[in-house]
JSON list of C-alpha atoms and ligand atoms in Angstrom, two decimals:
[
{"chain": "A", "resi": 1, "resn": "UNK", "atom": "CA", "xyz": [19.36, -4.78, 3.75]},
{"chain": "A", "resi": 2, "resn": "UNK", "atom": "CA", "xyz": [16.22, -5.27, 6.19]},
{"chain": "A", "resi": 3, "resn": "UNK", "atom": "CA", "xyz": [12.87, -4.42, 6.26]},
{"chain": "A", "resi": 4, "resn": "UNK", "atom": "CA", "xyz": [11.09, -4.06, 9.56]},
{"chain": "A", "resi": 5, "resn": "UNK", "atom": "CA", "xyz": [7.50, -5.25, 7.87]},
{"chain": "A", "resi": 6, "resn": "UNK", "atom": "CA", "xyz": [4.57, -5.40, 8.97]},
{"chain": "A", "resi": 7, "resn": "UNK", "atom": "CA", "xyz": [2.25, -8.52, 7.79]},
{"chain": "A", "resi": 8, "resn": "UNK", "atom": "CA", "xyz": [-0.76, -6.61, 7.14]},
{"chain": "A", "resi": 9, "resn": "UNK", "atom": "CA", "xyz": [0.88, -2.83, 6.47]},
{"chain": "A", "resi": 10, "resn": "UNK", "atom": "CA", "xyz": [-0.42, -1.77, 3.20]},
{"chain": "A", "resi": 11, "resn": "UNK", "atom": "CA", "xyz": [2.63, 0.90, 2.90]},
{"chain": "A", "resi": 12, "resn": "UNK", "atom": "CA", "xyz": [5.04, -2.06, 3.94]},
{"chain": "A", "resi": 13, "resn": "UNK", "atom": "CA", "xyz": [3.34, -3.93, 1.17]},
{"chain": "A", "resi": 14, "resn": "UNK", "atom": "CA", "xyz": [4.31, -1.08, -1.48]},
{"chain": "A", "resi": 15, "resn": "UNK", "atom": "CA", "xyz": [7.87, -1.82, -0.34]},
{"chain": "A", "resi": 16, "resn": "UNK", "atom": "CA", "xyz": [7.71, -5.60, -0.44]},
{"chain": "A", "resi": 17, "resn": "UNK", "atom": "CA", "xyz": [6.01, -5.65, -4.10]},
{"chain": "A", "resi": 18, "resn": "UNK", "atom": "CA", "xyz": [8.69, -2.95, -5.27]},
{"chain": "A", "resi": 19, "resn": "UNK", "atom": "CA", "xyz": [11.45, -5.22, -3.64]},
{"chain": "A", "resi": 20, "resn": "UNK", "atom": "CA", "xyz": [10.21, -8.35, -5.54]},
{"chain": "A", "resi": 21, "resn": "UNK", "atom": "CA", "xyz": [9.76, -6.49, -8.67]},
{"chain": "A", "resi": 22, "resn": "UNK", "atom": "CA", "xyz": [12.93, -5.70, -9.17]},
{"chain": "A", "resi": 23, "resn": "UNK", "atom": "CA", "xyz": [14.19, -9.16, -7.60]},
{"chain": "A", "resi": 24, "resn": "UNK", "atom": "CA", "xyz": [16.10, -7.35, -4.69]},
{"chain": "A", "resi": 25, "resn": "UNK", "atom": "CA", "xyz": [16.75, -9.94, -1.49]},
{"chain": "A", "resi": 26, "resn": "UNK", "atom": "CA", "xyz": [16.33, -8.53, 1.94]},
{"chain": "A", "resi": 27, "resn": "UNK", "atom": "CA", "xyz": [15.92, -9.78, 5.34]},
{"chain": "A", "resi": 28, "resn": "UNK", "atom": "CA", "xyz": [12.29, -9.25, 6.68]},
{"chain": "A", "resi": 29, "resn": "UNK", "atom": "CA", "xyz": [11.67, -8.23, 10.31]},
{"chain": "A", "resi": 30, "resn": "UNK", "atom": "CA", "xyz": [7.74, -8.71, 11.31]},
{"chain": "A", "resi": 31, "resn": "UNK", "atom": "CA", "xyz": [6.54, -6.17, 13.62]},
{"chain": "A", "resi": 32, "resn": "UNK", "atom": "CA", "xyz": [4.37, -7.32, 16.51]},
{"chain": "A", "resi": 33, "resn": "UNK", "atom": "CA", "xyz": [0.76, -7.45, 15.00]},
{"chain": "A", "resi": 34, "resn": "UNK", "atom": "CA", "xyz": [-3.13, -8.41, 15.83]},
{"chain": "A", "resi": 35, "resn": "UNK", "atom": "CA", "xyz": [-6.30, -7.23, 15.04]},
{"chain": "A", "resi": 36, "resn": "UNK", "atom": "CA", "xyz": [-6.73, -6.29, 19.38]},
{"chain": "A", "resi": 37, "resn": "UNK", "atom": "CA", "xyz": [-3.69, -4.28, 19.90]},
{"chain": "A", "resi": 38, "resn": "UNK", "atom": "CA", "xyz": [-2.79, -3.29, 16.30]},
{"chain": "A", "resi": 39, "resn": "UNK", "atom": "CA", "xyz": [0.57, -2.46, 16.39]},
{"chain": "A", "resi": 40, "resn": "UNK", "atom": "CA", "xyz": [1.50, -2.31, 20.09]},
{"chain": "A", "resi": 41, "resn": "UNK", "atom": "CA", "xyz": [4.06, -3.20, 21.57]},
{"chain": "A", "resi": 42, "resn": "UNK", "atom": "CA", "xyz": [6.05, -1.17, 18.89]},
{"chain": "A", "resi": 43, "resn": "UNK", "atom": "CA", "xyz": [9.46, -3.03, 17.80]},
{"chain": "A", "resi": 44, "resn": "UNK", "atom": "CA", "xyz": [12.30, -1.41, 19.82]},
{"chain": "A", "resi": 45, "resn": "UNK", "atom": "CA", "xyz": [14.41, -0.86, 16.56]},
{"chain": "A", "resi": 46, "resn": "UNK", "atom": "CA", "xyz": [11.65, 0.99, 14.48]},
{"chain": "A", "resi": 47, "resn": "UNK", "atom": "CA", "xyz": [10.87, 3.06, 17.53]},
{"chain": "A", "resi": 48, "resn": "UNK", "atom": "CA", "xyz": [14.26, 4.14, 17.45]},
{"chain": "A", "resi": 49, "resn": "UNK", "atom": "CA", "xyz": [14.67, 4.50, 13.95]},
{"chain": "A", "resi": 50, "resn": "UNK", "atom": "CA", "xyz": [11.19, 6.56, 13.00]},
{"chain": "A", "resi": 51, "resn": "UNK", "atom": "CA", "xyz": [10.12, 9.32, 15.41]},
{"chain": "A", "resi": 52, "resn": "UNK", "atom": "CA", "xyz": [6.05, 8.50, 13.75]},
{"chain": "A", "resi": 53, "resn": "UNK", "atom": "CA", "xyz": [6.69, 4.58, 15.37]},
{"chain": "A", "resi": 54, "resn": "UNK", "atom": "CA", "xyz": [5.75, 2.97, 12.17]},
{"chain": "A", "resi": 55, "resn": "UNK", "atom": "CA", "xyz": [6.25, 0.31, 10.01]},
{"chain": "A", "resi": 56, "resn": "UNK", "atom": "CA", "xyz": [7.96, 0.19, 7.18]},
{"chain": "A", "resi": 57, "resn": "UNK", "atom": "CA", "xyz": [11.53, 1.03, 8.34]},
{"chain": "A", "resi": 58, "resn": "UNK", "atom": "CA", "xyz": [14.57, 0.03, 5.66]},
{"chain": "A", "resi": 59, "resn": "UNK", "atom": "CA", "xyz": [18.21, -0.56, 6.94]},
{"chain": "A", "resi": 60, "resn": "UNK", "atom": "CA", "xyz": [20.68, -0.49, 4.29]},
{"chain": "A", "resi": 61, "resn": "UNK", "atom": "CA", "xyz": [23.87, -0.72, 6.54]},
{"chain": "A", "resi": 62, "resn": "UNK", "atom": "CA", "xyz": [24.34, 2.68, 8.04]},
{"chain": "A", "resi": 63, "resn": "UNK", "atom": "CA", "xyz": [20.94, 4.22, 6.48]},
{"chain": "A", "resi": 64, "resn": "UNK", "atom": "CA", "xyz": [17.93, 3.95, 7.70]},
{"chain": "A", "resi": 65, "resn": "UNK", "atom": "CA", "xyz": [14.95, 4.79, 6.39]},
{"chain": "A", "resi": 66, "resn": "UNK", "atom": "CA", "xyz": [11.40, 5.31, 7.43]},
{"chain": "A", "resi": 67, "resn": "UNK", "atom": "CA", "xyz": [8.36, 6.18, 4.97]},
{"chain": "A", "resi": 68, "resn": "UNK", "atom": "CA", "xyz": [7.26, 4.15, 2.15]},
{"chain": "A", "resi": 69, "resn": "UNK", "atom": "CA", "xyz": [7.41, 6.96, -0.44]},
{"chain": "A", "resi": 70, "resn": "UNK", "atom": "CA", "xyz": [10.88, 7.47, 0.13]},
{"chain": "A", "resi": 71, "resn": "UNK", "atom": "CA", "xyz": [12.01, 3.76, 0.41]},
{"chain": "A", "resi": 72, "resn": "UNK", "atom": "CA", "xyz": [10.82, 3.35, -2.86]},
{"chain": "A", "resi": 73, "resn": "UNK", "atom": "CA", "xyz": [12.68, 6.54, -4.39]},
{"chain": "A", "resi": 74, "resn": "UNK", "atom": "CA", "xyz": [15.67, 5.13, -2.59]},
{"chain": "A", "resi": 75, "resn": "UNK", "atom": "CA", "xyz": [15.31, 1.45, -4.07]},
{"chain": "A", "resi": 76, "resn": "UNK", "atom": "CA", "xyz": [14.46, 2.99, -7.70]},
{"chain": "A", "resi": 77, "resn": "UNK", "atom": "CA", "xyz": [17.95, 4.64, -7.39]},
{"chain": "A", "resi": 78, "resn": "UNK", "atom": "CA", "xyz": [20.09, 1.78, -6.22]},
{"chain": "A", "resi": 79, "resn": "UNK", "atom": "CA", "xyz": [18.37, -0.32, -8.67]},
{"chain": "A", "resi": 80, "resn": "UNK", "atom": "CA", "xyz": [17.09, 1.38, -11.58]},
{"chain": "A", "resi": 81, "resn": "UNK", "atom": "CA", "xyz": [16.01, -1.73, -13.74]},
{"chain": "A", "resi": 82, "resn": "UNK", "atom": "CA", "xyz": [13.57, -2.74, -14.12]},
{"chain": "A", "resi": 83, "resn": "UNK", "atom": "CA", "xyz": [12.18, 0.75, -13.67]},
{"chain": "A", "resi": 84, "resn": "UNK", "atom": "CA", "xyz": [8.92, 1.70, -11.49]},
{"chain": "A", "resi": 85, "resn": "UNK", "atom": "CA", "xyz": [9.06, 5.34, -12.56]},
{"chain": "A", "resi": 86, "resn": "UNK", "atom": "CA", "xyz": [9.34, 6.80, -15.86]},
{"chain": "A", "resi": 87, "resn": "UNK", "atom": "CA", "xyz": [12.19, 8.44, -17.58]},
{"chain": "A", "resi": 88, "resn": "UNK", "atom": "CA", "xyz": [11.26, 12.00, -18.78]},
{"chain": "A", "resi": 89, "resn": "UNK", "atom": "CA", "xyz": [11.35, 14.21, -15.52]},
{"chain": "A", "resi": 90, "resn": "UNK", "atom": "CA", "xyz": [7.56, 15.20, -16.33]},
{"chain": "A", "resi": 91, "resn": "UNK", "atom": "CA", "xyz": [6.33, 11.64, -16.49]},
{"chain": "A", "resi": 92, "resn": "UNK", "atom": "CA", "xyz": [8.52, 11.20, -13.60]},
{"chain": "A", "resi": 93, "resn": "UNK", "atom": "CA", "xyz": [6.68, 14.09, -11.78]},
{"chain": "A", "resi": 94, "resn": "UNK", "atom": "CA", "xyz": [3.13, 12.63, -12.76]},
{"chain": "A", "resi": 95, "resn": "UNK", "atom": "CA", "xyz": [3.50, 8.96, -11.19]},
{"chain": "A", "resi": 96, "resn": "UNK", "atom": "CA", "xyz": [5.32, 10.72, -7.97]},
{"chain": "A", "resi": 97, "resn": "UNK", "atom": "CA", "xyz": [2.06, 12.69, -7.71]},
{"chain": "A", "resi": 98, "resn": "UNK", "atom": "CA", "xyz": [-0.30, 9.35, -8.10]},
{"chain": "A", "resi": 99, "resn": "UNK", "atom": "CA", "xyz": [2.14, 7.21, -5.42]},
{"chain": "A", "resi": 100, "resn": "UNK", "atom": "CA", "xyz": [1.30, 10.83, -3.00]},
{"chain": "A", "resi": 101, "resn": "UNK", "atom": "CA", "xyz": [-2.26, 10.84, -3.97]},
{"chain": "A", "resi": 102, "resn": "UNK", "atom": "CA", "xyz": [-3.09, 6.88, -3.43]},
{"chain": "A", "resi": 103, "resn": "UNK", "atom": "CA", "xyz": [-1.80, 7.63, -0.05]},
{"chain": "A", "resi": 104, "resn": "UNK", "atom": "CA", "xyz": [-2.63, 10.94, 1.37]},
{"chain": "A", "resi": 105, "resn": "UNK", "atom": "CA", "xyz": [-6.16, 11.17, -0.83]},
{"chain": "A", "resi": 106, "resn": "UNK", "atom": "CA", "xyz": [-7.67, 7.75, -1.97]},
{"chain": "A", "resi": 107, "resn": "UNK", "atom": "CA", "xyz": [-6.12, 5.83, 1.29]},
{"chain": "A", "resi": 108, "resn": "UNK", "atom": "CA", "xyz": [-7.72, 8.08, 4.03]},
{"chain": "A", "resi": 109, "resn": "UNK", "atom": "CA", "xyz": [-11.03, 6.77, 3.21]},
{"chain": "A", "resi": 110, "resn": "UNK", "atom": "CA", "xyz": [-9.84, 3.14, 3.18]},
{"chain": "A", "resi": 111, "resn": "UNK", "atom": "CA", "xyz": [-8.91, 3.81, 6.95]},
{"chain": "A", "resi": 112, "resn": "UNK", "atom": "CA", "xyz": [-12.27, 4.37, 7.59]},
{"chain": "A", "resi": 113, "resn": "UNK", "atom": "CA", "xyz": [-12.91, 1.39, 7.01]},
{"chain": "A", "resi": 114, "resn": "UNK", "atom": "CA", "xyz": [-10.30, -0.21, 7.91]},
{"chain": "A", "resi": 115, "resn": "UNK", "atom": "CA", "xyz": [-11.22, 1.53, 11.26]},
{"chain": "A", "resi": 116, "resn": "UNK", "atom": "CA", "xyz": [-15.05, 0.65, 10.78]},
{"chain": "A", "resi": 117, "resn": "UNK", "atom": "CA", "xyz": [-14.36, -2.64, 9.35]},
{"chain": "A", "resi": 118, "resn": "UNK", "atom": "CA", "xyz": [-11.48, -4.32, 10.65]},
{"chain": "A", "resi": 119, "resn": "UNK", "atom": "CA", "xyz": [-10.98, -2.76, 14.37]},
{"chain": "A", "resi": 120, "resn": "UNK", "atom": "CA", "xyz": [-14.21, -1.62, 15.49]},
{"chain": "A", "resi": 121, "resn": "UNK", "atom": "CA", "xyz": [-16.65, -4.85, 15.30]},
{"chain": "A", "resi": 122, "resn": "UNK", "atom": "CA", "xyz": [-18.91, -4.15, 17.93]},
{"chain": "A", "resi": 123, "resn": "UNK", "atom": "CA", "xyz": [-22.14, -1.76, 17.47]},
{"chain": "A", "resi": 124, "resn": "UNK", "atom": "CA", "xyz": [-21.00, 0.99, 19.45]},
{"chain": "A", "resi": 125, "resn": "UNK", "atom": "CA", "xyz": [-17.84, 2.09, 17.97]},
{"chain": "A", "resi": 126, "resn": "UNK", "atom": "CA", "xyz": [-19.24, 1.58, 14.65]},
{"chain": "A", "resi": 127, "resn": "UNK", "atom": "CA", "xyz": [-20.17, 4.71, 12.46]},
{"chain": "A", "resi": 128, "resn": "UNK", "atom": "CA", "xyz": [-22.31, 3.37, 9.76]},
{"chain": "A", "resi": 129, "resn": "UNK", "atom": "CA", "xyz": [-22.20, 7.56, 8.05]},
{"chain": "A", "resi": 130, "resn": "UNK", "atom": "CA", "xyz": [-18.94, 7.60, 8.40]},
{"chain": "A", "resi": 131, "resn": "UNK", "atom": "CA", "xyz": [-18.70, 3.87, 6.21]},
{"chain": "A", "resi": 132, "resn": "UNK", "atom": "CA", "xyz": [-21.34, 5.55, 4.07]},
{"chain": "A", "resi": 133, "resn": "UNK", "atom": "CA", "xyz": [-19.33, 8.37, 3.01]},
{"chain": "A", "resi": 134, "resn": "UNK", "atom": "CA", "xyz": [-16.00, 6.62, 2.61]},
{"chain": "A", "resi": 135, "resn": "UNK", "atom": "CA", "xyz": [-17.54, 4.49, 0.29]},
{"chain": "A", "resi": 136, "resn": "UNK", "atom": "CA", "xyz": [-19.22, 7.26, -1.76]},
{"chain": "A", "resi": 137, "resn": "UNK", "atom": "CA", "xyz": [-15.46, 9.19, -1.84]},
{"chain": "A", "resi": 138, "resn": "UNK", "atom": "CA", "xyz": [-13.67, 6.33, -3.11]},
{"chain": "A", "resi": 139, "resn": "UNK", "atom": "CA", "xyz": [-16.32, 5.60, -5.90]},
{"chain": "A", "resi": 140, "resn": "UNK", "atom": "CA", "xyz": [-16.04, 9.12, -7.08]},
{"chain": "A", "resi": 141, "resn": "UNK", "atom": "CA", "xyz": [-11.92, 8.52, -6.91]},
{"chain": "A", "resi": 142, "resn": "UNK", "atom": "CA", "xyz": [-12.62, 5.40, -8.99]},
{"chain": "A", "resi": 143, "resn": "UNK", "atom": "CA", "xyz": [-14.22, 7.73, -11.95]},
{"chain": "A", "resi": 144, "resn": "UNK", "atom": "CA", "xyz": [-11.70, 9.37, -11.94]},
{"chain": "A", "resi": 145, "resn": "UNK", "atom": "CA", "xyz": [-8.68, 7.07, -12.24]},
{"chain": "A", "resi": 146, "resn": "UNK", "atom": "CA", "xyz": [-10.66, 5.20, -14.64]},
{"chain": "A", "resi": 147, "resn": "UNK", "atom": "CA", "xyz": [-11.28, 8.53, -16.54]},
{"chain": "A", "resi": 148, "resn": "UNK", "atom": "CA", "xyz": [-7.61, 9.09, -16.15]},
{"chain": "A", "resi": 149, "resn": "UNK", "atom": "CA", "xyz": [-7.05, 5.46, -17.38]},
{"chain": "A", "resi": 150, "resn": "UNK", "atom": "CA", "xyz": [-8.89, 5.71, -21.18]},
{"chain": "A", "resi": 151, "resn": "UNK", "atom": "CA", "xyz": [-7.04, 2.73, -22.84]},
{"chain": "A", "resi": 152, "resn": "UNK", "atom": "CA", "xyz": [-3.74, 2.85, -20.98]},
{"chain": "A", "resi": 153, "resn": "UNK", "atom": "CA", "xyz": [-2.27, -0.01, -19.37]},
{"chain": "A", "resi": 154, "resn": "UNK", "atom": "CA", "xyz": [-1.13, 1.20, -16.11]},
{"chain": "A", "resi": 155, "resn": "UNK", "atom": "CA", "xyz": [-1.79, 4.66, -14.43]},
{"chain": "A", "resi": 156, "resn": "UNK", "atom": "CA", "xyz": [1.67, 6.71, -15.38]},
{"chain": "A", "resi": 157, "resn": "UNK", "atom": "CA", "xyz": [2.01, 4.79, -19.03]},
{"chain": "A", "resi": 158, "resn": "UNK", "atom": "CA", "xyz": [4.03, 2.31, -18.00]},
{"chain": "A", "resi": 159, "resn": "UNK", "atom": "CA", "xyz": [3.86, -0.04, -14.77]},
{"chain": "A", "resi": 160, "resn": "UNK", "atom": "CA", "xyz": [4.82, 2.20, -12.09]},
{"chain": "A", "resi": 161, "resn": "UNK", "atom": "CA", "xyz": [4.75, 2.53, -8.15]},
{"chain": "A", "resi": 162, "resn": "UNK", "atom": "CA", "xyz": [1.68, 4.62, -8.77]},
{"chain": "A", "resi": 163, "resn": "UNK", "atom": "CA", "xyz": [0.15, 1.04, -9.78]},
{"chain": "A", "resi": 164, "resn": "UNK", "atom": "CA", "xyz": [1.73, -0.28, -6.81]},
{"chain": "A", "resi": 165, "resn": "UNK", "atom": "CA", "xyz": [0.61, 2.32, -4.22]},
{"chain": "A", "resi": 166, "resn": "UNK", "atom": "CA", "xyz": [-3.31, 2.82, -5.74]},
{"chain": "A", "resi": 167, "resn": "UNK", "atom": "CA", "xyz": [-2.79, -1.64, -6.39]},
{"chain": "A", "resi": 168, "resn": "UNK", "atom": "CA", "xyz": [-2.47, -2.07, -3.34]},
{"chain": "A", "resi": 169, "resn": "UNK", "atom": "CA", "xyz": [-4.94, 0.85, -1.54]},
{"chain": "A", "resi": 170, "resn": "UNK", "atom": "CA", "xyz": [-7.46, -0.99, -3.62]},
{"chain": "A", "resi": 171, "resn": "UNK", "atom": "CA", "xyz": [-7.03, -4.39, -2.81]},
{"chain": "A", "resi": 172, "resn": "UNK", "atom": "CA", "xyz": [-7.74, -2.96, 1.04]},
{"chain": "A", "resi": 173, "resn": "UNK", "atom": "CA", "xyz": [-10.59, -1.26, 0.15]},
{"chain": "A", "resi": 174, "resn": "UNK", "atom": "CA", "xyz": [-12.05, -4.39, -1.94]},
{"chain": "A", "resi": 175, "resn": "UNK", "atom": "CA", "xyz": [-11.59, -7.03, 1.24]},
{"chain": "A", "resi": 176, "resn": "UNK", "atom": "CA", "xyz": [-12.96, -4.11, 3.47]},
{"chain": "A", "resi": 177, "resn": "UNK", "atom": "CA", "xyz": [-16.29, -4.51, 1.20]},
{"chain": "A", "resi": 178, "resn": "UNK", "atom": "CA", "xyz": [-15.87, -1.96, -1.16]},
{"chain": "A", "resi": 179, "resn": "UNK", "atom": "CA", "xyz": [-17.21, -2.42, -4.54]},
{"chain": "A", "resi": 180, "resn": "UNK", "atom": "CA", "xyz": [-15.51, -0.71, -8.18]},
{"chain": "A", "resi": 181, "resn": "UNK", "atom": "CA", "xyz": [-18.34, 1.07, -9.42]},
{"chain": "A", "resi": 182, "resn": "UNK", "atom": "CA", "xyz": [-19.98, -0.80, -12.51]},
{"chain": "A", "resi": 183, "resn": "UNK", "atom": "CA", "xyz": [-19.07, 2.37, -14.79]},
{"chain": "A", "resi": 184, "resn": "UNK", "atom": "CA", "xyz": [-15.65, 2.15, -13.98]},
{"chain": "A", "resi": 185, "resn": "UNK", "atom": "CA", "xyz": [-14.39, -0.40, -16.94]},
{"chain": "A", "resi": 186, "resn": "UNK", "atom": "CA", "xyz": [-10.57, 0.38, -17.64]},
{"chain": "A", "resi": 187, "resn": "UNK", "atom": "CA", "xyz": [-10.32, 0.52, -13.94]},
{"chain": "A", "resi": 188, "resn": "UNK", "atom": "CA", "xyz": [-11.29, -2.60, -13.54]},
{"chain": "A", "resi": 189, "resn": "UNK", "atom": "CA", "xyz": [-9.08, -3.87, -16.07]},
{"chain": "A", "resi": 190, "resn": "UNK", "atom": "CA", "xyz": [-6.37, -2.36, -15.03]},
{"chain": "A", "resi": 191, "resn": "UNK", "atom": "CA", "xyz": [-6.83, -3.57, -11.45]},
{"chain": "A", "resi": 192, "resn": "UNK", "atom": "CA", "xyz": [-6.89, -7.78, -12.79]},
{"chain": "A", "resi": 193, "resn": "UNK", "atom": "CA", "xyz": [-3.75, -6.49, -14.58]},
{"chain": "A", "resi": 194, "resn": "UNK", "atom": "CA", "xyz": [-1.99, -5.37, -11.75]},
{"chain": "A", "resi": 195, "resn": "UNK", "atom": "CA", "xyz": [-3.35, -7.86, -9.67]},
{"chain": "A", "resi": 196, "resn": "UNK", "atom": "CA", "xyz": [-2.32, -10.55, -11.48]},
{"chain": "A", "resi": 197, "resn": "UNK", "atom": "CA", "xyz": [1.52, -9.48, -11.95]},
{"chain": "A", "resi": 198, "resn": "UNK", "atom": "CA", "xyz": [3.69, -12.20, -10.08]},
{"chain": "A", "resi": 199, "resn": "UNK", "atom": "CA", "xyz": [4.90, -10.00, -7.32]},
{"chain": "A", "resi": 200, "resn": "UNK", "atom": "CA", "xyz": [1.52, -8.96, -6.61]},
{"chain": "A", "resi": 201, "resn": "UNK", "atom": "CA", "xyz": [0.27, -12.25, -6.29]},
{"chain": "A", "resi": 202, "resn": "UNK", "atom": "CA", "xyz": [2.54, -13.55, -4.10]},
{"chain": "A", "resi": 203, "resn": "UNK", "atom": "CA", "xyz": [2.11, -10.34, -1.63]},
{"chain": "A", "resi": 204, "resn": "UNK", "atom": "CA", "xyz": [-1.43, -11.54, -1.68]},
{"chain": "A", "resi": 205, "resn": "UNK", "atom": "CA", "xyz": [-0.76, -14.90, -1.15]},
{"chain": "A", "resi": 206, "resn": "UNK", "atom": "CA", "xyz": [1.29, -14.12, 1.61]},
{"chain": "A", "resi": 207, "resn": "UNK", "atom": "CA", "xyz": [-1.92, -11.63, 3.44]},
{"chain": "A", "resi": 208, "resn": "UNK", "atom": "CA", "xyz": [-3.87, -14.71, 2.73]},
{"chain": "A", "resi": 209, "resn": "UNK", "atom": "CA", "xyz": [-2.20, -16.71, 5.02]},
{"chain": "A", "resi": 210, "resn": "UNK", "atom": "CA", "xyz": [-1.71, -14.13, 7.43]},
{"chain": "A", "resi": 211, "resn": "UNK", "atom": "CA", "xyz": [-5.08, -13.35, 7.92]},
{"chain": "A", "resi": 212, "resn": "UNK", "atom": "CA", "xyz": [-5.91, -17.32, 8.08]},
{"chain": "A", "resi": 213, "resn": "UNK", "atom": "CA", "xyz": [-3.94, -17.62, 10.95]},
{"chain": "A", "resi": 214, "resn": "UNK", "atom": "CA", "xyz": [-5.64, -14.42, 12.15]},
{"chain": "A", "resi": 215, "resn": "UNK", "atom": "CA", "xyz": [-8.70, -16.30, 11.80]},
{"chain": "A", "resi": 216, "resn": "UNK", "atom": "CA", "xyz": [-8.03, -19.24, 12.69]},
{"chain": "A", "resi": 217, "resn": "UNK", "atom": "CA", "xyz": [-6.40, -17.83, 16.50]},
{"chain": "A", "resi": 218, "resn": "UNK", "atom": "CA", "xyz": [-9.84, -15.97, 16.90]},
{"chain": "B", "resi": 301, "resn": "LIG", "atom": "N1", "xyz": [3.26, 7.48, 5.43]},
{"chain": "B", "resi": 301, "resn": "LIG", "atom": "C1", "xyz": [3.73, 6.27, 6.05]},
{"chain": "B", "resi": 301, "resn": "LIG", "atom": "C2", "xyz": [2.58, 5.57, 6.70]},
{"chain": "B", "resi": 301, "resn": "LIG", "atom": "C3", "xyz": [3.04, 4.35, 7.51]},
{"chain": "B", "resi": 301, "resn": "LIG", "atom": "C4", "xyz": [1.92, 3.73, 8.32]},
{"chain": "B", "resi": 301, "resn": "LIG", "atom": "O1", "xyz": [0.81, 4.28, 8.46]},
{"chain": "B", "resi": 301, "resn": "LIG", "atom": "N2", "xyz": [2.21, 2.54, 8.86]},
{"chain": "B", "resi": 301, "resn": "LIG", "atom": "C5", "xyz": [1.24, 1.84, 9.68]},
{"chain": "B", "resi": 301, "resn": "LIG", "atom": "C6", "xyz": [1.08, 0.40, 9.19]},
{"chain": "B", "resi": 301, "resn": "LIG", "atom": "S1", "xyz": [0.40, 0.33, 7.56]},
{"chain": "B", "resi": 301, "resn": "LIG", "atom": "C7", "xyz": [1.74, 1.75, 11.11]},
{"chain": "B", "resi": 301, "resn": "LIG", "atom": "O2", "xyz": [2.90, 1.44, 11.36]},
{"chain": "B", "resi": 301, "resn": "LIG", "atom": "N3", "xyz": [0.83, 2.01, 12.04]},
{"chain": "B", "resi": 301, "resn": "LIG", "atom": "C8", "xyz": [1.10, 1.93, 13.45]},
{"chain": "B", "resi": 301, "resn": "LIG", "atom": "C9", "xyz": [0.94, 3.28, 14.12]},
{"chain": "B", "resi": 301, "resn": "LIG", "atom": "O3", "xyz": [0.70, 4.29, 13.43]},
{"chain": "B", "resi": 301, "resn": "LIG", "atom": "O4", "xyz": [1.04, 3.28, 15.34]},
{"chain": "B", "resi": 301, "resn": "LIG", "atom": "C10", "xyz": [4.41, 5.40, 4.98]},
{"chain": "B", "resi": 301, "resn": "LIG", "atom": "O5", "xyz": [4.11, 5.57, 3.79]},
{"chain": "B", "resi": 301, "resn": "LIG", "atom": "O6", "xyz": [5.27, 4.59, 5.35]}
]
């Protein structure tokens, strides 16, 4: 198997934490990456492979695979323990809709400032409204989830990829300056939790050092 990664792609990162969770081996491919031209040039094989030209892209002999969503429906079926989604087909259903949501509701607004943050350093491509309102949207998420949360342990129940996708959305929106709001306490809880699960460590570990070299080249 081989994952065309990217070392900074928070949806490659959902793959790589799912892969180490459930102690699967594959060979990683690195994608051409910096913080001045992003993703470009594009690596020939995932422009072949995924008409969008992104990373991640999974190769399991003659399948390949592009989207993070559906890698990780495609691991949890090949290798069902330990499990990352739950058993009864509504449970199921729920997490599926969290994974979606942490990327296509709560991540948006992390691109902003990703954008904001990370690409656009110099005062006049910077959008200080724009920052403003992303970070007011992603508080209001917060309440929620953490309303959502009450005194469970992870989002669907059990540790799931929805803990993996919003785990991870979070951790980019926390480096990118944003702040859990102070009335968000299971939330918080829950993010040390995940964020201190062995897989998830060592993905961090691993953007540490990334984005030391980053630095360090600058
Ligand atoms: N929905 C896709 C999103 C993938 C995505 O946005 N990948 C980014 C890296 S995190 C990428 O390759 N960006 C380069 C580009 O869009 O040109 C997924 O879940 O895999």
């Amino acid at each position: 198997m081989k994952l065309y990664s990217g070392p900074l792609s928070l949806f490659t990162a959902k793959v790589r934490i799912a892969l180490d969770e459930k102690g699967l081996a594959v060979e990683r491919i690195e994608v051409p990456f910096s913080r001045e031209s992003a993703y470009e040039p594009k690596h020939p094989e995932v422009l072949r492979i995924n008409p969008k030209a992104q990373v991640p892209v999974f190769v399991d002999g003659d399948l390949e695979l592009y989207d993070s969503t559906l890698i990780l429906e495609y691991l949890e079926e090949i290798a069902p323990t330990p499990p990352l989604l739950p058993g009864d087909p509504r449970d199921r259903a729920r997490v599926r809709q969290l994974e979606l949501s942490a990327d296509e509701v709560f991540f948006p607004h992390v691109w902003t400032l990703i954008a904001q943050r990370f690409y656009a350093t110099d005062s006049d491509t910077a959008d200080p409204e724009a920052v403003d309102a992303a970070l007011a949207a992603l508080a209001g998420q917060s309440r929620e989830l953490d309303r959502r949360l009450g005194d469970a342990d992870y989002l669907g129940g059990a540790y799931s990829i929805a803990d993996i996708a919003y785990g991870m959305t979070f951790r980019f929106a926390t480096q990118l300056g944003f702040a859990l709001p102070d009335d968000a306490p299971a939330l918080a809880a829950w993010l040390e939790r995940v964020h201190g699960r062995p897989a998830f460590q060592r993905e961090i570990e691993g953007e540490n050092a990334f984005v030391a070299t980053l630095l360090s080249a600058a």
